[in-house]
């Protein structure tokens, strides 16, 4: 989770909080790391819990200012939870609107190390959490106060999965926030084969040679007024020299990635799904190398490829417009009215985004393509 200090509503990330929960026979092992981003500080915790009750058995804690390794049976023989692991209990409770409960805990960092103190659930309400990756989630907003610290927490817990997406903290006048970065999110069904993909991109003798340009059709309506262009000065608006062109193999993994992002656009609040690190290394880029929009990809093997380019352009055109009217007289007699017209030059900017699926049938082929709009 990202750990943020919040001032005037603006979050600033200060730490990275990592947790891992595993099981071993009749025990649960809870491990955590708090990594401070601007220093070398690292806080580590390892807590062993009873698998059936989540009651703490032992805890080993390492910080730069103090270390301890304790057995809870030697501290207090009552029934309680460790203050660091009670969020696991929150997620297991039968939460509902207005739910309240008291959770007994031991806080070994408090002045009363051996005393059972309470974590109080003061309120539960329905809420919505918007994830940049997975969109909108129906959650329980669980409000909690800790007797040992005086801190007030709001936990945002998914109603279905019971995953904690966000925690807000009010502590001694400071506002903090923890947000799940969803590093475990992997919507892909197809496994990416880096070795086979790199082979397609580097072990062949084929070439894709292309030209990228735009040309607007400017006849018809413009701002709801009928007009006809006299002249479109720039017949082709070539992609500027230096424009990036991208290429990647059109295999099942990349097809799935494109399809996932089509769906992602329909999810409220969701951002695009990135490629895996290995897949990103298999996306080739080249540049338009002249003023005619030309580019090349070399060393390609046979197969299907996706080629894409985006660029801005300026389209220059002229049109005839009515500038007024004149009365016509013949031998002093009124004969009618004529329209006065003139030709005006215009320049209009546009954005071009072109994609094309290209097939190389045999190794050694040169395939010529045009990325264009007419």
XYZ file of C-alpha atoms in Angstrom:
374
model
C 0.000 0.000 0.000
C 1.097 3.547 -0.577
C 1.408 5.469 2.704
C 0.596 9.184 2.350
C 0.759 12.317 4.467
C -2.269 14.470 3.614
C -2.109 18.263 3.906
C -4.891 20.564 2.691
C -6.395 17.605 0.861
C -3.187 16.895 -1.080
C -1.563 13.473 -0.483
C 2.229 13.127 -0.489
C 3.637 9.596 -0.485
C 6.110 9.066 2.347
C 6.276 5.288 2.766
C 5.491 1.996 1.141
C 3.688 -0.511 3.364
C 4.006 -4.152 2.321
C 2.251 -7.077 3.989
C 2.265 -10.811 3.416
C 0.027 -13.414 5.052
C 0.841 -17.126 4.856
C -0.141 -20.284 6.731
C 1.939 -23.059 8.233
C 0.146 -26.018 9.823
C -1.968 -24.483 12.610
C -0.401 -21.030 12.435
C -0.756 -17.836 10.408
C 2.382 -15.807 9.686
C 1.848 -12.058 9.238
C 4.890 -10.195 7.888
C 5.102 -6.489 7.146
C 7.613 -3.900 5.982
C 7.303 -0.136 6.241
C 9.770 1.378 3.771
C 10.468 5.104 4.157
C 10.954 6.590 0.689
C 13.339 9.480 1.411
C 15.552 7.736 3.975
C 17.128 4.343 4.524
C 14.711 3.510 7.329
C 12.947 0.140 7.251
C 10.550 -1.159 9.902
C 9.973 -4.920 9.886
C 7.383 -6.988 11.744
C 6.838 -10.733 11.946
C 3.827 -11.891 13.937
C 2.758 -15.511 14.452
C -0.969 -16.079 15.054
C -3.116 -19.047 15.968
C -4.785 -20.176 12.736
C -8.199 -20.812 14.310
C -8.501 -17.776 16.570
C -5.981 -15.223 15.179
C -4.745 -14.814 18.747
C -1.066 -13.713 18.716
C 1.619 -16.217 19.700
C 4.804 -14.226 19.116
C 6.050 -11.005 17.562
C 9.456 -9.912 16.323
C 9.847 -6.207 15.578
C 12.851 -4.376 14.136
C 13.237 -0.588 13.938
C 16.227 1.724 14.041
C 15.213 2.987 17.508
C 14.209 -0.308 19.139
C 13.916 -4.072 18.651
C 11.960 -6.723 20.509
C 11.158 -10.419 20.206
C 8.319 -11.459 22.517
C 6.134 -14.437 23.373
C 2.612 -13.294 24.153
C 2.030 -16.047 26.701
C 4.633 -14.307 28.834
C 2.923 -10.923 28.457
C -0.754 -11.558 29.149
C -2.693 -14.824 29.276
C -6.055 -13.251 28.387
C -7.966 -13.270 25.103
C -6.894 -10.522 22.729
C -5.395 -9.700 19.330
C -2.213 -7.877 18.342
C -2.852 -4.235 17.453
C -1.023 -4.680 14.124
C -3.241 -7.566 12.989
C -6.733 -6.536 14.139
C -7.520 -5.361 10.548
C -7.615 -9.094 9.681
C -10.347 -9.425 12.289
C -12.246 -6.449 10.843
C -12.403 -8.151 7.460
C -13.820 -11.340 9.001
C -16.625 -9.688 10.989
C -20.307 -9.732 9.856
C -20.223 -6.063 8.881
C -23.479 -4.262 8.212
C -24.892 -0.749 8.415
C -24.586 0.559 11.963
C -22.530 -2.428 13.158
C -20.565 -1.853 16.373
C -18.067 -4.000 18.233
C -15.142 -3.914 20.636
C -11.900 -5.706 19.774
C -9.461 -6.345 22.662
C -5.802 -5.834 21.686
C -2.300 -5.658 23.109
C -0.172 -2.714 21.921
C 3.404 -3.506 22.922
C 4.553 -0.048 21.777
C 2.245 1.723 24.225
C 3.206 2.657 27.803
C 0.911 -0.141 29.015
C 2.644 -2.949 27.139
C 0.946 -5.786 28.990
C -2.523 -4.261 29.342
C -5.460 -5.259 27.190
C -6.919 -2.166 25.553
C -9.792 -1.815 23.129
C -10.213 -1.006 19.474
C -13.776 0.248 19.101
C -15.822 -0.017 15.915
C -17.949 3.109 16.225
C -19.851 2.982 12.930
C -20.231 1.108 9.645
C -21.705 2.687 6.505
C -22.005 1.806 2.830
C -19.580 3.634 0.559
C -17.937 3.514 -2.874
C -14.236 3.160 -3.626
C -12.980 4.054 -7.108
C -9.897 2.122 -8.191
C -7.810 3.405 -11.084
C -7.342 -0.202 -12.241
C -10.560 -2.023 -11.379
C -13.069 0.810 -11.274
C -15.923 1.198 -8.809
C -16.268 -1.043 -5.734
C -19.060 -1.268 -3.179
C -17.348 -1.093 0.214
C -18.013 -0.872 3.925
C -16.618 2.261 5.539
C -15.658 0.996 8.993
C -14.902 3.736 11.536
C -12.572 2.735 14.365
C -10.829 4.363 17.320
C -7.848 2.915 19.175
C -7.699 3.463 22.919
C -3.933 2.936 23.142
C -2.998 5.525 20.481
C -6.028 7.810 20.350
C -5.966 7.429 16.562
C -9.175 7.414 14.529
C -9.330 5.191 11.435
C -11.696 4.667 8.517
C -11.238 1.319 6.751
C -12.745 0.906 3.255
C -13.419 -2.836 2.945
C -14.854 -4.486 -0.187
C -18.288 -5.938 0.604
C -17.647 -9.062 -1.459
C -13.937 -9.876 -1.343
C -13.292 -8.213 2.063
C -10.165 -6.632 0.645
C -9.027 -3.374 2.289
C -8.659 -0.772 -0.470
C -8.022 2.336 1.619
C -7.365 3.417 5.207
C -7.568 7.003 6.445
C -5.972 7.958 9.761
C -6.350 10.949 12.061
C -3.386 10.944 14.447
C -2.473 13.784 16.822
C -3.668 16.464 14.421
C -2.129 14.827 11.344
C -4.010 13.177 8.498
C -2.577 10.059 6.875
C -3.844 7.682 4.215
C -2.942 4.199 3.006
C -4.088 3.108 -0.464
C -3.826 -0.334 -2.019
C -1.769 0.000 -5.220
C -3.190 -3.330 -6.424
C 0.187 -4.719 -7.452
C -1.433 -8.163 -7.413
C -3.908 -7.145 -10.127
C -3.420 -9.326 -13.209
C -6.417 -9.552 -15.566
C -4.495 -11.453 -18.258
C -5.422 -15.033 -19.116
C -2.668 -15.413 -21.707
C 0.877 -15.847 -20.461
C 3.462 -13.633 -22.127
C 6.276 -15.531 -23.873
C 9.164 -13.085 -23.857
C 11.628 -15.407 -25.611
C 9.316 -16.188 -28.545
C 8.281 -12.542 -28.894
C 11.858 -11.257 -28.962
C 12.665 -13.878 -31.585
C 9.956 -12.405 -33.851
C 11.440 -8.935 -33.431
C 15.157 -9.650 -33.778
C 15.816 -12.952 -35.556
C 14.201 -12.357 -38.947
C 15.211 -10.823 -42.269
C 11.960 -9.066 -43.129
C 11.170 -5.355 -43.346
C 8.044 -3.278 -42.862
C 8.438 -0.046 -44.830
C 5.779 2.596 -44.434
C 4.434 6.064 -45.109
C 2.279 8.003 -42.618
C 0.076 10.924 -43.657
C -3.329 12.529 -43.201
C -5.659 14.291 -45.590
C -8.945 15.830 -44.450
C -12.080 15.792 -46.585
C -13.288 19.368 -46.122
C -16.253 19.446 -48.477
C -19.722 19.634 -46.976
C -20.625 21.101 -43.609
C -18.368 23.235 -41.464
C -19.797 24.710 -38.242
C -23.275 23.832 -39.510
C -22.837 25.973 -42.674
C -22.650 24.515 -46.141
C -19.399 25.317 -47.937
C -17.259 23.925 -50.730
C -13.470 24.209 -50.635
C -11.918 25.872 -53.633
C -8.503 24.405 -52.919
C -6.946 22.058 -50.361
C -3.378 23.366 -50.486
C -1.742 20.457 -48.624
C -2.728 17.298 -50.498
C -1.028 15.122 -47.880
C -0.218 16.116 -44.316
C 2.846 13.936 -43.716
C 3.822 12.833 -40.238
C 6.668 15.169 -39.202
C 10.249 13.962 -39.238
C 11.120 12.448 -35.842
C 7.558 11.255 -35.111
C 7.547 7.964 -33.192
C 6.041 4.873 -34.811
C 5.446 1.807 -32.641
C 5.240 -1.878 -33.495
C 4.563 -5.049 -31.524
C 3.747 -8.641 -32.486
C 0.017 -9.137 -32.813
C -0.003 -12.288 -30.675
C -2.615 -13.525 -28.203
C -1.150 -11.602 -25.258
C -1.152 -8.240 -27.053
C -4.614 -8.922 -28.506
C -5.915 -9.575 -24.997
C -4.240 -6.404 -23.713
C -5.982 -4.320 -26.376
C -9.337 -5.973 -25.659
C -8.930 -5.453 -21.904
C -8.337 -1.745 -22.443
C -11.429 -1.469 -24.633
C -13.414 -2.768 -21.656
C -11.404 -0.585 -19.289
C -12.656 2.549 -21.066
C -16.200 1.545 -20.103
C -15.378 1.195 -16.387
C -16.082 4.372 -14.477
C -12.918 5.858 -12.991
C -10.609 3.124 -14.324
C -7.289 3.912 -15.998
C -5.644 1.941 -18.852
C -4.097 -1.421 -17.983
C -0.335 -1.324 -18.544
C 1.685 -4.027 -20.237
C 3.875 -6.250 -18.110
C 7.512 -5.177 -17.820
C 8.598 -8.020 -20.133
C 5.956 -7.072 -22.714
C 7.022 -3.422 -22.626
C 10.527 -4.534 -23.598
C 9.033 -6.119 -26.723
C 7.457 -2.954 -28.114
C 9.639 -1.517 -30.883
C 9.808 2.156 -31.782
C 11.259 3.858 -34.831
C 11.071 7.403 -36.190
C 9.841 9.086 -39.337
C 13.180 9.711 -41.056
C 12.282 12.306 -43.729
C 9.709 14.930 -44.697
C 7.604 12.409 -46.616
C 6.404 10.451 -43.573
C 8.568 7.393 -44.245
C 9.658 4.832 -41.639
C 11.105 1.294 -41.490
C 11.202 -1.693 -39.130
C 13.886 -4.304 -39.845
C 15.005 -7.759 -38.627
C 11.420 -9.007 -38.351
C 10.343 -12.637 -38.656
C 7.186 -13.858 -40.362
C 3.940 -13.250 -38.465
C 1.366 -10.594 -37.654
C 2.316 -7.145 -36.345
C 0.423 -4.137 -35.034
C 1.788 -0.777 -36.246
C 0.633 2.575 -34.869
C 1.470 6.279 -35.218
C 0.064 9.499 -33.738
C 0.888 13.035 -34.861
C -0.510 16.518 -35.191
C -0.789 18.391 -38.474
C -2.022 21.645 -40.016
C -4.388 21.483 -42.967
C -4.389 24.611 -45.193
C -7.388 25.226 -47.436
C -9.264 28.011 -49.236
C -12.957 28.645 -49.745
C -15.216 31.197 -51.415
C -17.430 33.239 -49.094
C -20.202 35.810 -49.607
C -19.008 39.278 -48.571
C -22.085 41.316 -49.471
C -24.535 42.268 -52.252
C -24.653 44.841 -55.082
C -27.638 46.243 -56.962
C -27.392 45.958 -60.742
C -28.685 48.712 -63.044
C -28.921 48.599 -66.837
C -29.371 51.921 -68.604
C -30.414 53.426 -65.303
C -33.041 50.765 -64.704
C -32.817 48.394 -61.696
C -32.126 44.877 -62.974
C -31.606 42.947 -59.725
C -29.054 42.130 -57.006
C -25.864 40.085 -57.269
C -23.816 38.377 -54.527
C -20.280 39.646 -53.915
C -17.822 36.825 -53.099
C -14.139 36.489 -52.260
C -11.678 33.660 -51.629
C -10.232 33.287 -48.100
C -7.349 31.087 -46.905
C -7.615 29.025 -43.691
C -5.400 26.736 -41.628
C -6.850 24.096 -39.321
C -4.947 21.812 -36.944
C -5.805 18.165 -36.409
C -4.645 14.996 -34.689
C -4.003 11.802 -36.600
C -4.033 8.382 -34.917
C -3.550 5.467 -37.286
C -3.193 1.741 -36.674
C -2.730 -1.166 -39.013
C -2.301 -4.931 -38.663
C 0.457 -6.094 -40.999
C 1.225 -9.676 -42.003
C 4.676 -10.869 -43.074
C 4.042 -14.145 -44.889
C 7.618 -15.298 -45.458
C 10.925 -14.503 -43.809
C 12.826 -12.062 -46.017
C 9.750 -10.263 -47.356
C 9.525 -6.472 -47.504
C 5.990 -5.284 -46.815
C 5.062 -1.721 -47.790
C 2.205 -0.040 -45.932
C 0.478 3.328 -45.656
C -0.791 4.666 -42.345
C -3.280 7.224 -43.573
C -6.669 8.887 -43.383
C -8.449 10.116 -46.490
